mmCIF file of C-alpha atoms in Angstrom:
data_model
loop_
_atom_site.group_PDB
_atom_site.id
_atom_site.type_symbol
_atom_site.label_atom_id
_atom_site.label_comp_id
_atom_site.label_asym_id
_atom_site.label_seq_id
_atom_site.Cartn_x
_atom_site.Cartn_y
_atom_site.Cartn_z
ATOM 1 C CA MET Z 1 -47.006 46.424 -52.732
ATOM 2 C CA ARG Z 2 -46.813 50.103 -53.891
ATOM 3 C CA LEU Z 3 -49.731 52.676 -52.901
ATOM 4 C CA GLU Z 4 -50.992 52.776 -56.188
ATOM 5 C CA LYS Z 5 -51.504 48.954 -56.580
ATOM 6 C CA LYS Z 6 -53.109 48.910 -53.258
ATOM 7 C CA ALA Z 7 -55.417 51.732 -54.522
ATOM 8 C CA THR Z 8 -56.522 49.341 -57.660
ATOM 9 C CA VAL Z 9 -56.777 46.674 -55.255
ATOM 10 C CA VAL Z 10 -59.181 48.241 -52.672
ATOM 11 C CA SER Z 11 -61.443 49.763 -55.750
ATOM 12 C CA THR Z 12 -61.567 46.478 -57.319
ATOM 13 C CA SER Z 13 -62.728 44.730 -54.282
ATOM 14 C CA VAL Z 14 -65.155 47.732 -53.607
ATOM 15 C CA ALA Z 15 -66.694 47.275 -57.121
ATOM 16 C CA GLY Z 16 -66.967 43.598 -57.070
ATOM 17 C CA LEU Z 17 -69.110 43.894 -53.808
ATOM 18 C CA LEU Z 18 -71.367 46.393 -55.519
ATOM 19 C CA VAL Z 19 -71.914 44.561 -58.281
ATOM 20 C CA LEU Z 20 -73.152 41.542 -56.400
ATOM 21 C CA ILE Z 21 -75.494 43.387 -54.184
ATOM 22 C CA LYS Z 22 -76.834 45.791 -57.090
ATOM 23 C CA MET Z 23 -77.377 42.809 -59.587
ATOM 24 C CA THR Z 24 -79.353 40.841 -57.025
ATOM 25 C CA VAL Z 25 -81.742 43.488 -56.085
ATOM 26 C CA GLY Z 26 -81.953 44.958 -59.546
ATOM 27 C CA ILE Z 27 -82.899 41.544 -60.946
ATOM 28 C CA LEU Z 28 -85.450 41.213 -58.074
ATOM 29 C CA SER Z 29 -86.982 44.608 -58.355
ATOM 30 C CA GLY Z 30 -87.024 44.851 -62.003
ATOM 31 C CA SER Z 31 -85.602 48.351 -61.755
ATOM 32 C CA ILE Z 32 -83.588 49.581 -64.928
ATOM 33 C CA ALA Z 33 -82.320 52.088 -62.859
ATOM 34 C CA VAL Z 34 -80.743 49.680 -60.389
ATOM 35 C CA LEU Z 35 -79.604 47.504 -63.331
ATOM 36 C CA ALA Z 36 -77.998 50.030 -64.920
ATOM 37 C CA SER Z 37 -76.361 51.116 -61.750
ATOM 38 C CA ALA Z 38 -75.111 47.301 -61.320
ATOM 39 C CA ILE Z 39 -73.784 47.337 -64.844
ATOM 40 C CA ASP Z 40 -71.600 50.645 -64.285
ATOM 41 C CA SER Z 41 -70.415 49.041 -61.110
ATOM 42 C CA LEU Z 42 -69.353 45.807 -63.130
ATOM 43 C CA LEU Z 43 -67.745 48.330 -65.661
ATOM 44 C CA ASP Z 44 -65.718 49.809 -62.683
ATOM 45 C CA LEU Z 45 -64.538 46.235 -61.861
ATOM 46 C CA THR Z 46 -63.412 46.152 -64.974
ATOM 47 C CA VAL Z 47 -61.639 49.430 -65.273
ATOM 48 C CA SER Z 48 -60.144 48.725 -61.790
ATOM 49 C CA LEU Z 49 -58.798 45.311 -63.183
ATOM 50 C CA PHE Z 50 -57.386 46.865 -66.085
ATOM 51 C CA ASN Z 51 -55.988 49.852 -64.163
ATOM 52 C CA TYR Z 52 -54.068 47.226 -62.018
ATOM 53 C CA PHE Z 53 -52.907 45.458 -64.779
ATOM 54 C CA ALA Z 54 -51.754 48.758 -66.577
ATOM 55 C CA LEU Z 55 -49.657 50.055 -63.909
ATOM 56 C CA HIS Z 56 -48.166 46.292 -63.323
ATOM 57 C CA ASN Z 57 -46.881 46.100 -66.791
ATOM 58 C CA ALA Z 58 -46.252 49.968 -67.973
ATOM 59 C CA GLU Z 59 -43.706 50.473 -65.164
ATOM 60 C CA LYS Z 60 -41.874 47.214 -66.467
ATOM 61 C CA ASP Z 61 -37.933 48.186 -67.716
ATOM 62 C CA PRO Z 62 -37.332 48.348 -71.289
ATOM 63 C CA ASP Z 63 -36.179 44.794 -72.578
ATOM 64 C CA ASP Z 64 -34.931 43.283 -75.725
ATOM 65 C CA GLN Z 65 -38.509 43.115 -77.112
ATOM 66 C CA PHE Z 66 -39.843 46.312 -75.948
ATOM 67 C CA HIS Z 67 -36.888 48.981 -76.213
ATOM 68 C CA TYR Z 68 -39.317 51.797 -75.190
ATOM 69 C CA GLY Z 69 -41.039 49.940 -72.179
ATOM 70 C CA ARG Z 70 -44.705 48.951 -72.260
ATOM 71 C CA SER Z 71 -46.226 52.504 -71.205
ATOM 72 C CA LYS Z 72 -48.676 52.307 -74.156
ATOM 73 C CA ILE Z 73 -50.453 49.568 -72.470
ATOM 74 C CA GLU Z 74 -52.392 52.365 -70.465
ATOM 75 C CA PRO Z 75 -53.805 54.313 -73.421
ATOM 76 C CA LEU Z 76 -54.901 50.812 -74.913
ATOM 77 C CA ALA Z 77 -56.499 49.920 -71.867
ATOM 78 C CA ALA Z 78 -58.260 53.312 -71.648
ATOM 79 C CA VAL Z 79 -59.675 52.501 -75.128
ATOM 80 C CA ILE Z 80 -60.878 49.191 -74.442
ATOM 81 C CA GLU Z 81 -62.603 50.499 -71.289
ATOM 82 C CA GLY Z 82 -64.231 53.475 -73.043
ATOM 83 C CA THR Z 83 -65.616 50.740 -75.823
ATOM 84 C CA VAL Z 84 -67.033 48.307 -73.047
ATOM 85 C CA ILE Z 85 -68.762 51.412 -71.303
ATOM 86 C CA SER Z 86 -70.233 52.917 -74.498
ATOM 87 C CA LEU Z 87 -71.605 49.191 -75.464
ATOM 88 C CA SER Z 88 -72.950 48.660 -71.980
ATOM 89 C CA ALA Z 89 -74.530 52.020 -72.438
ATOM 90 C CA LEU Z 90 -76.370 50.928 -75.418
ATOM 91 C CA LEU Z 91 -77.699 47.785 -73.805
ATOM 92 C CA ILE Z 92 -79.131 49.889 -70.795
ATOM 93 C CA LEU Z 93 -80.556 52.258 -73.159
ATOM 94 C CA TYR Z 94 -82.463 49.212 -75.032
ATOM 95 C CA GLU Z 95 -83.634 48.045 -72.105
ATOM 96 C CA ALA Z 96 -85.104 51.225 -70.840
ATOM 97 C CA LEU Z 97 -86.679 51.711 -74.161
ATOM 98 C CA VAL Z 98 -88.133 48.072 -73.816
ATOM 99 C CA LYS Z 99 -89.568 48.871 -70.286
ATOM 100 C CA PHE Z 100 -91.087 52.165 -71.965
ATOM 101 C CA THR Z 101 -93.158 49.702 -74.402
ATOM 102 C CA HIS Z 102 -93.847 46.858 -72.273
ATOM 103 C CA PRO Z 103 -94.320 48.287 -68.567
ATOM 104 C CA ARG Z 104 -93.110 46.018 -65.717
ATOM 105 C CA ASP Z 105 -94.030 46.537 -62.017
ATOM 106 C CA MET Z 106 -91.113 47.157 -59.751
ATOM 107 C CA ASP Z 107 -91.096 45.115 -56.355
ATOM 108 C CA HIS Z 108 -88.725 45.250 -53.227
ATOM 109 C CA MET Z 109 -88.635 49.170 -53.585
ATOM 110 C CA VAL Z 110 -87.437 49.565 -49.909
ATOM 111 C CA GLU Z 111 -84.389 47.075 -50.451
ATOM 112 C CA SER Z 112 -83.678 48.964 -53.589
ATOM 113 C CA ILE Z 113 -83.324 52.315 -51.716
ATOM 114 C CA TYR Z 114 -81.323 50.766 -49.134
ATOM 115 C CA VAL Z 115 -78.711 49.076 -51.548
ATOM 116 C CA MET Z 116 -78.530 52.562 -53.244
ATOM 117 C CA ILE Z 117 -77.986 54.118 -49.825
ATOM 118 C CA ILE Z 118 -75.102 51.850 -49.074
ATOM 119 C CA SER Z 119 -73.864 52.087 -52.606
ATOM 120 C CA PHE Z 120 -73.309 55.770 -52.404
ATOM 121 C CA ILE Z 121 -71.996 55.808 -48.867
ATOM 122 C CA VAL Z 122 -69.269 53.433 -49.801
ATOM 123 C CA THR Z 123 -68.518 54.808 -53.218
ATOM 124 C CA ALA Z 124 -68.048 58.324 -51.599
ATOM 125 C CA PHE Z 125 -65.704 56.749 -49.026
ATOM 126 C CA LEU Z 126 -63.742 54.887 -52.175
ATOM 127 C CA VAL Z 127 -63.817 58.213 -53.928
ATOM 128 C CA ALA Z 128 -61.923 60.147 -50.758
ATOM 129 C CA PHE Z 129 -59.611 57.443 -50.552
ATOM 130 C CA LEU Z 130 -58.612 57.479 -54.234
ATOM 131 C CA ASN Z 131 -58.189 61.318 -53.972
ATOM 132 C CA PHE Z 132 -55.917 60.743 -51.141
ATOM 133 C CA VAL Z 133 -53.865 58.367 -53.248
ATOM 134 C CA ALA Z 134 -53.665 60.486 -56.299
ATOM 135 C CA LYS Z 135 -52.587 63.668 -54.461
ATOM 136 C CA LYS Z 136 -50.041 61.736 -52.913
ATOM 137 C CA THR Z 137 -48.479 59.851 -55.667
ATOM 138 C CA LYS Z 138 -49.518 62.089 -58.733
ATOM 139 C CA ASN Z 139 -50.347 58.802 -60.691
ATOM 140 C CA MET Z 140 -52.209 59.198 -63.815
ATOM 141 C CA VAL Z 141 -54.073 56.173 -63.678
ATOM 142 C CA ILE Z 142 -55.354 56.610 -60.160
ATOM 143 C CA LYS Z 143 -56.530 60.123 -60.928
ATOM 144 C CA ALA Z 144 -58.548 58.669 -63.667
ATOM 145 C CA ASP Z 145 -60.058 55.995 -61.482
ATOM 146 C CA SER Z 146 -60.821 58.661 -58.997
ATOM 147 C CA LEU Z 147 -62.652 60.574 -61.409
ATOM 148 C CA HIS Z 148 -64.417 57.493 -62.759
ATOM 149 C CA TYR Z 149 -65.727 56.634 -59.399
ATOM 150 C CA LYS Z 150 -66.734 60.282 -58.675
ATOM 151 C CA THR Z 151 -69.070 60.153 -61.547
ATOM 152 C CA ASP Z 152 -70.380 57.008 -60.117
ATOM 153 C CA LEU Z 153 -71.249 58.905 -56.909
ATOM 154 C CA TYR Z 154 -73.368 61.284 -58.935
ATOM 155 C CA SER Z 155 -75.067 58.238 -60.896
ATOM 156 C CA ASN Z 156 -75.848 56.596 -57.775
ATOM 157 C CA GLY Z 157 -77.374 59.549 -56.064
ATOM 158 C CA ALA Z 158 -79.582 60.025 -58.991
ATOM 159 C CA VAL Z 159 -81.021 56.797 -59.188
ATOM 160 C CA LEU Z 160 -81.261 57.031 -55.359
ATOM 161 C CA VAL Z 161 -83.584 60.108 -55.822
ATOM 162 C CA ALA Z 162 -85.422 58.334 -58.727
ATOM 163 C CA LEU Z 163 -86.136 55.419 -56.456
ATOM 164 C CA VAL Z 164 -87.537 57.614 -53.780
ATOM 165 C CA LEU Z 165 -89.832 59.475 -56.072
ATOM 166 C CA ILE Z 166 -91.306 56.153 -57.330
ATOM 167 C CA SER Z 167 -91.953 54.815 -54.000
ATOM 168 C CA TYR Z 168 -93.636 58.177 -53.294
ATOM 169 C CA THR Z 169 -95.616 58.980 -56.577
ATOM 170 C CA ALA Z 170 -96.107 55.631 -58.044
ATOM 171 C CA GLN Z 171 -94.671 56.839 -61.323
ATOM 172 C CA GLU Z 172 -92.833 54.270 -62.668
ATOM 173 C CA TRP Z 173 -91.960 55.896 -65.994
ATOM 174 C CA ILE Z 174 -89.194 57.690 -63.892
ATOM 175 C CA ASP Z 175 -87.218 54.691 -64.040
ATOM 176 C CA PRO Z 176 -86.799 54.208 -67.744
ATOM 177 C CA VAL Z 177 -86.164 57.765 -68.439
ATOM 178 C CA LEU Z 178 -83.422 57.778 -65.481
ATOM 179 C CA GLY Z 179 -81.868 54.639 -67.386
ATOM 180 C CA ILE Z 180 -81.884 56.473 -70.545
ATOM 181 C CA GLY Z 181 -80.346 59.304 -68.860
ATOM 182 C CA ILE Z 182 -77.543 57.116 -67.197
ATOM 183 C CA ALA Z 183 -77.085 55.594 -70.581
ATOM 184 C CA ILE Z 184 -76.333 58.781 -72.215
ATOM 185 C CA TYR Z 185 -74.098 60.097 -69.555
ATOM 186 C CA MET Z 186 -71.874 57.143 -69.840
ATOM 187 C CA ILE Z 187 -71.569 57.353 -73.412
ATOM 188 C CA TYR Z 188 -70.788 61.006 -72.781
ATOM 189 C CA SER Z 189 -68.175 60.235 -70.308
ATOM 190 C CA ALA Z 190 -66.805 57.440 -72.389
ATOM 191 C CA ILE Z 191 -65.824 59.271 -75.460
ATOM 192 C CA PRO Z 192 -63.037 61.664 -73.955
ATOM 193 C CA ILE Z 193 -61.592 58.540 -72.385
ATOM 194 C CA ILE Z 194 -61.522 56.716 -75.991
ATOM 195 C CA LYS Z 195 -60.308 59.840 -77.731
ATOM 196 C CA GLU Z 196 -57.504 60.431 -75.223
ATOM 197 C CA GLY Z 197 -56.449 56.617 -75.354
ATOM 198 C CA VAL Z 198 -56.535 56.800 -79.337
ATOM 199 C CA LEU Z 199 -54.368 60.090 -79.710
ATOM 200 C CA MET Z 200 -51.976 58.497 -77.328
ATOM 201 C CA LEU Z 201 -51.473 55.452 -79.266
ATOM 202 C CA LEU Z 202 -50.926 57.629 -82.410
ATOM 203 C CA ASP Z 203 -48.339 59.335 -81.060
ATOM 204 C CA ALA Z 204 -50.108 62.779 -80.797
ATOM 205 C CA ALA Z 205 -48.147 65.534 -79.841
ATOM 206 C CA LEU Z 206 -48.098 67.445 -76.569
ATOM 207 C CA SER Z 207 -50.330 70.413 -76.188
ATOM 208 C CA LYS Z 208 -49.524 73.668 -77.720
ATOM 209 C CA GLU Z 209 -49.216 75.229 -74.276
ATOM 210 C CA ASP Z 210 -46.704 72.414 -73.447
ATOM 211 C CA ILE Z 211 -44.500 72.722 -76.558
ATOM 212 C CA GLN Z 212 -44.179 76.429 -76.069
ATOM 213 C CA LEU Z 213 -42.692 75.708 -72.683
ATOM 214 C CA ILE Z 214 -40.312 73.462 -74.149
ATOM 215 C CA ILE Z 215 -39.151 75.897 -76.917
ATOM 216 C CA ASP Z 216 -38.724 78.496 -74.065
ATOM 217 C CA ALA Z 217 -36.560 76.224 -72.023
ATOM 218 C CA ILE Z 218 -34.372 75.738 -75.532
ATOM 219 C CA LYS Z 219 -34.236 79.387 -76.173
ATOM 220 C CA SER Z 220 -33.244 80.163 -72.468
ATOM 221 C CA GLU Z 221 -29.608 79.095 -73.283
ATOM 222 C CA PRO Z 222 -28.023 81.691 -74.882
ATOM 223 C CA LEU Z 223 -25.559 79.636 -76.857
ATOM 224 C CA ILE Z 224 -28.091 78.047 -78.535
ATOM 225 C CA THR Z 225 -28.617 79.812 -82.014
ATOM 226 C CA ASP Z 226 -31.525 77.777 -83.350
ATOM 227 C CA TYR Z 227 -33.427 74.468 -83.268
ATOM 228 C CA HIS Z 228 -35.470 72.504 -85.558
ATOM 229 C CA PHE Z 229 -36.959 69.151 -85.751
ATOM 230 C CA LEU Z 230 -38.787 69.442 -82.485
ATOM 231 C CA LYS Z 231 -40.729 66.218 -81.637
ATOM 232 C CA THR Z 232 -43.106 65.115 -78.810
ATOM 233 C CA ARG Z 233 -45.285 62.720 -77.723
ATOM 234 C CA GLU Z 234 -46.973 60.995 -74.822
ATOM 235 C CA SER Z 235 -47.416 57.563 -73.747
ATOM 236 C CA GLY Z 236 -49.131 56.950 -70.579
ATOM 237 C CA SER Z 237 -47.023 58.456 -67.708
ATOM 238 C CA HIS Z 238 -43.946 59.029 -69.887
ATOM 239 C CA ILE Z 239 -43.332 61.836 -72.152
ATOM 240 C CA PHE Z 240 -40.599 61.538 -75.205
ATOM 241 C CA ILE Z 241 -39.046 64.503 -76.646
ATOM 242 C CA SER Z 242 -36.548 65.045 -79.518
ATOM 243 C CA VAL Z 243 -34.824 68.059 -81.082
ATOM 244 C CA HIS Z 244 -32.017 69.298 -82.950
ATOM 245 C CA THR Z 245 -30.248 72.387 -81.364
ATOM 246 C CA VAL Z 246 -27.688 74.564 -83.389
ATOM 247 C CA PHE Z 247 -24.679 75.649 -81.747
ATOM 248 C CA ASN Z 248 -21.705 77.924 -82.980
ATOM 249 C CA LEU Z 249 -18.945 76.157 -84.736
ATOM 250 C CA ASP Z 250 -16.192 77.264 -82.111
ATOM 251 C CA ILE Z 251 -18.065 75.624 -79.257
ATOM 252 C CA SER Z 252 -16.308 72.491 -77.950
ATOM 253 C CA LEU Z 253 -18.440 69.163 -77.699
ATOM 254 C CA TYR Z 254 -17.890 69.074 -74.003
ATOM 255 C CA ASP Z 255 -19.345 72.756 -73.457
ATOM 256 C CA ALA Z 256 -22.418 71.877 -76.009
ATOM 257 C CA HIS Z 257 -23.034 68.570 -73.993
ATOM 258 C CA LEU Z 258 -23.076 70.678 -70.705
ATOM 259 C CA ILE Z 259 -25.698 72.708 -72.240
ATOM 260 C CA ALA Z 260 -27.802 69.934 -73.441
ATOM 261 C CA ASP Z 261 -27.737 68.539 -69.814
ATOM 262 C CA LYS Z 262 -28.946 71.773 -68.432
ATOM 263 C CA ILE Z 263 -32.007 71.876 -71.030
ATOM 264 C CA GLU Z 264 -32.953 68.365 -70.326
ATOM 265 C CA GLU Z 265 -33.143 69.202 -66.670
ATOM 266 C CA LYS Z 266 -35.471 72.302 -67.735
ATOM 267 C CA ILE Z 267 -37.571 70.519 -69.616
ATOM 268 C CA LYS Z 268 -37.857 67.583 -66.835
ATOM 269 C CA LYS Z 269 -39.166 70.028 -64.464
ATOM 270 C CA LEU Z 270 -41.813 71.215 -66.562
ATOM 271 C CA PHE Z 271 -43.374 67.751 -66.219
ATOM 272 C CA PRO Z 272 -42.754 66.967 -62.461
ATOM 273 C CA ASN Z 273 -45.186 63.898 -62.431
ATOM 274 C CA LYS Z 274 -44.167 62.638 -65.972
ATOM 275 C CA THR Z 275 -41.173 60.329 -66.702
ATOM 276 C CA VAL Z 276 -39.449 62.433 -69.408
ATOM 277 C CA HIS Z 277 -37.278 60.967 -72.050
ATOM 278 C CA ILE Z 278 -35.324 63.626 -74.068
ATOM 279 C CA LEU Z 279 -33.213 63.314 -76.927
ATOM 280 C CA ILE Z 280 -31.096 66.330 -77.833
ATOM 281 C CA HIS Z 281 -29.193 66.144 -81.431
ATOM 282 C CA MET Z 282 -26.490 68.814 -81.481
ATOM 283 C CA ASP Z 283 -25.454 70.677 -84.766
ATOM 284 C CA PRO Z 284 -23.157 72.972 -85.951
ATOM 285 C CA TYR Z 285 -25.267 74.139 -88.286
ATOM 286 C CA ASP Z 286 -28.988 74.299 -89.241
ATOM 287 C CA ASP Z 287 -29.532 71.414 -91.320
ATOM 288 C CA SER Z 288 -33.206 71.528 -91.073
ATOM 289 C CA THR Z 289 -35.627 71.307 -94.308
ATOM 290 C CA THR Z 290 -38.816 71.279 -92.837
ATOM 291 C CA ASN Z 291 -40.404 73.704 -90.555
ATOM 292 C CA LYS Z 292 -38.870 74.039 -86.691
ATOM 293 C CA THR Z 293 -41.708 72.053 -85.245
ATOM 294 C CA ILE Z 294 -43.392 69.243 -86.737
#
């Protein structure tokens, strides 16, 4: 099993363990903050399962049904994950508001504090492990997983602080206030995940900075007189680029092909952590009727 998949198995197992512990203590104590953290861990479990599924299927070779592979499974999973996170955050927000209007006493405070301490320590070790795997493999999915659990680390720390404050001050309004804060933070974190996934599914172009780097690589070849119909898109860990390049009429097809190969290598080096697919069309004259970059 590849290291990336092992990382998703570890994160899934850790998330599952934390869900059982937090959910049990959250229900017994009546703490909205602990229940919110439990739901967040349940989402972590879902995210890690999605990541494993995405890694397993997105890297399959193209076949008769999927000529361009299955790399769009990754952004599709991101949109689903972001939507689930947002809906769960709304549920937490509702529960917090209900507790404001119908206060409930919190029990098992000591157990709740111990659970959050354990959760904080376990999550910290998991974040360190995922960071190690992300740096070693340069995998986008693992980087996202690492960032997600890092936000959980901050969330667990906030819940722990709140529980300690409640145990010393007996001010239980801190619990629903924190629940509202966690819900807002979850929605805030989910928005960029959904946005990135949707843009990738819609075949949005690469950033202006990346496109400029591609243009510079094309212009670095003196025998290319012009270019047009430059198109780019990103799909998971794959980048697709197509462009028409213009050569002088007197150049041979063999020499033009060699130059096109050189450009491909230059562009691939611009994205070392991605699988880059480049299609270069060689024109003897400029046959463009629209803008150079689309």
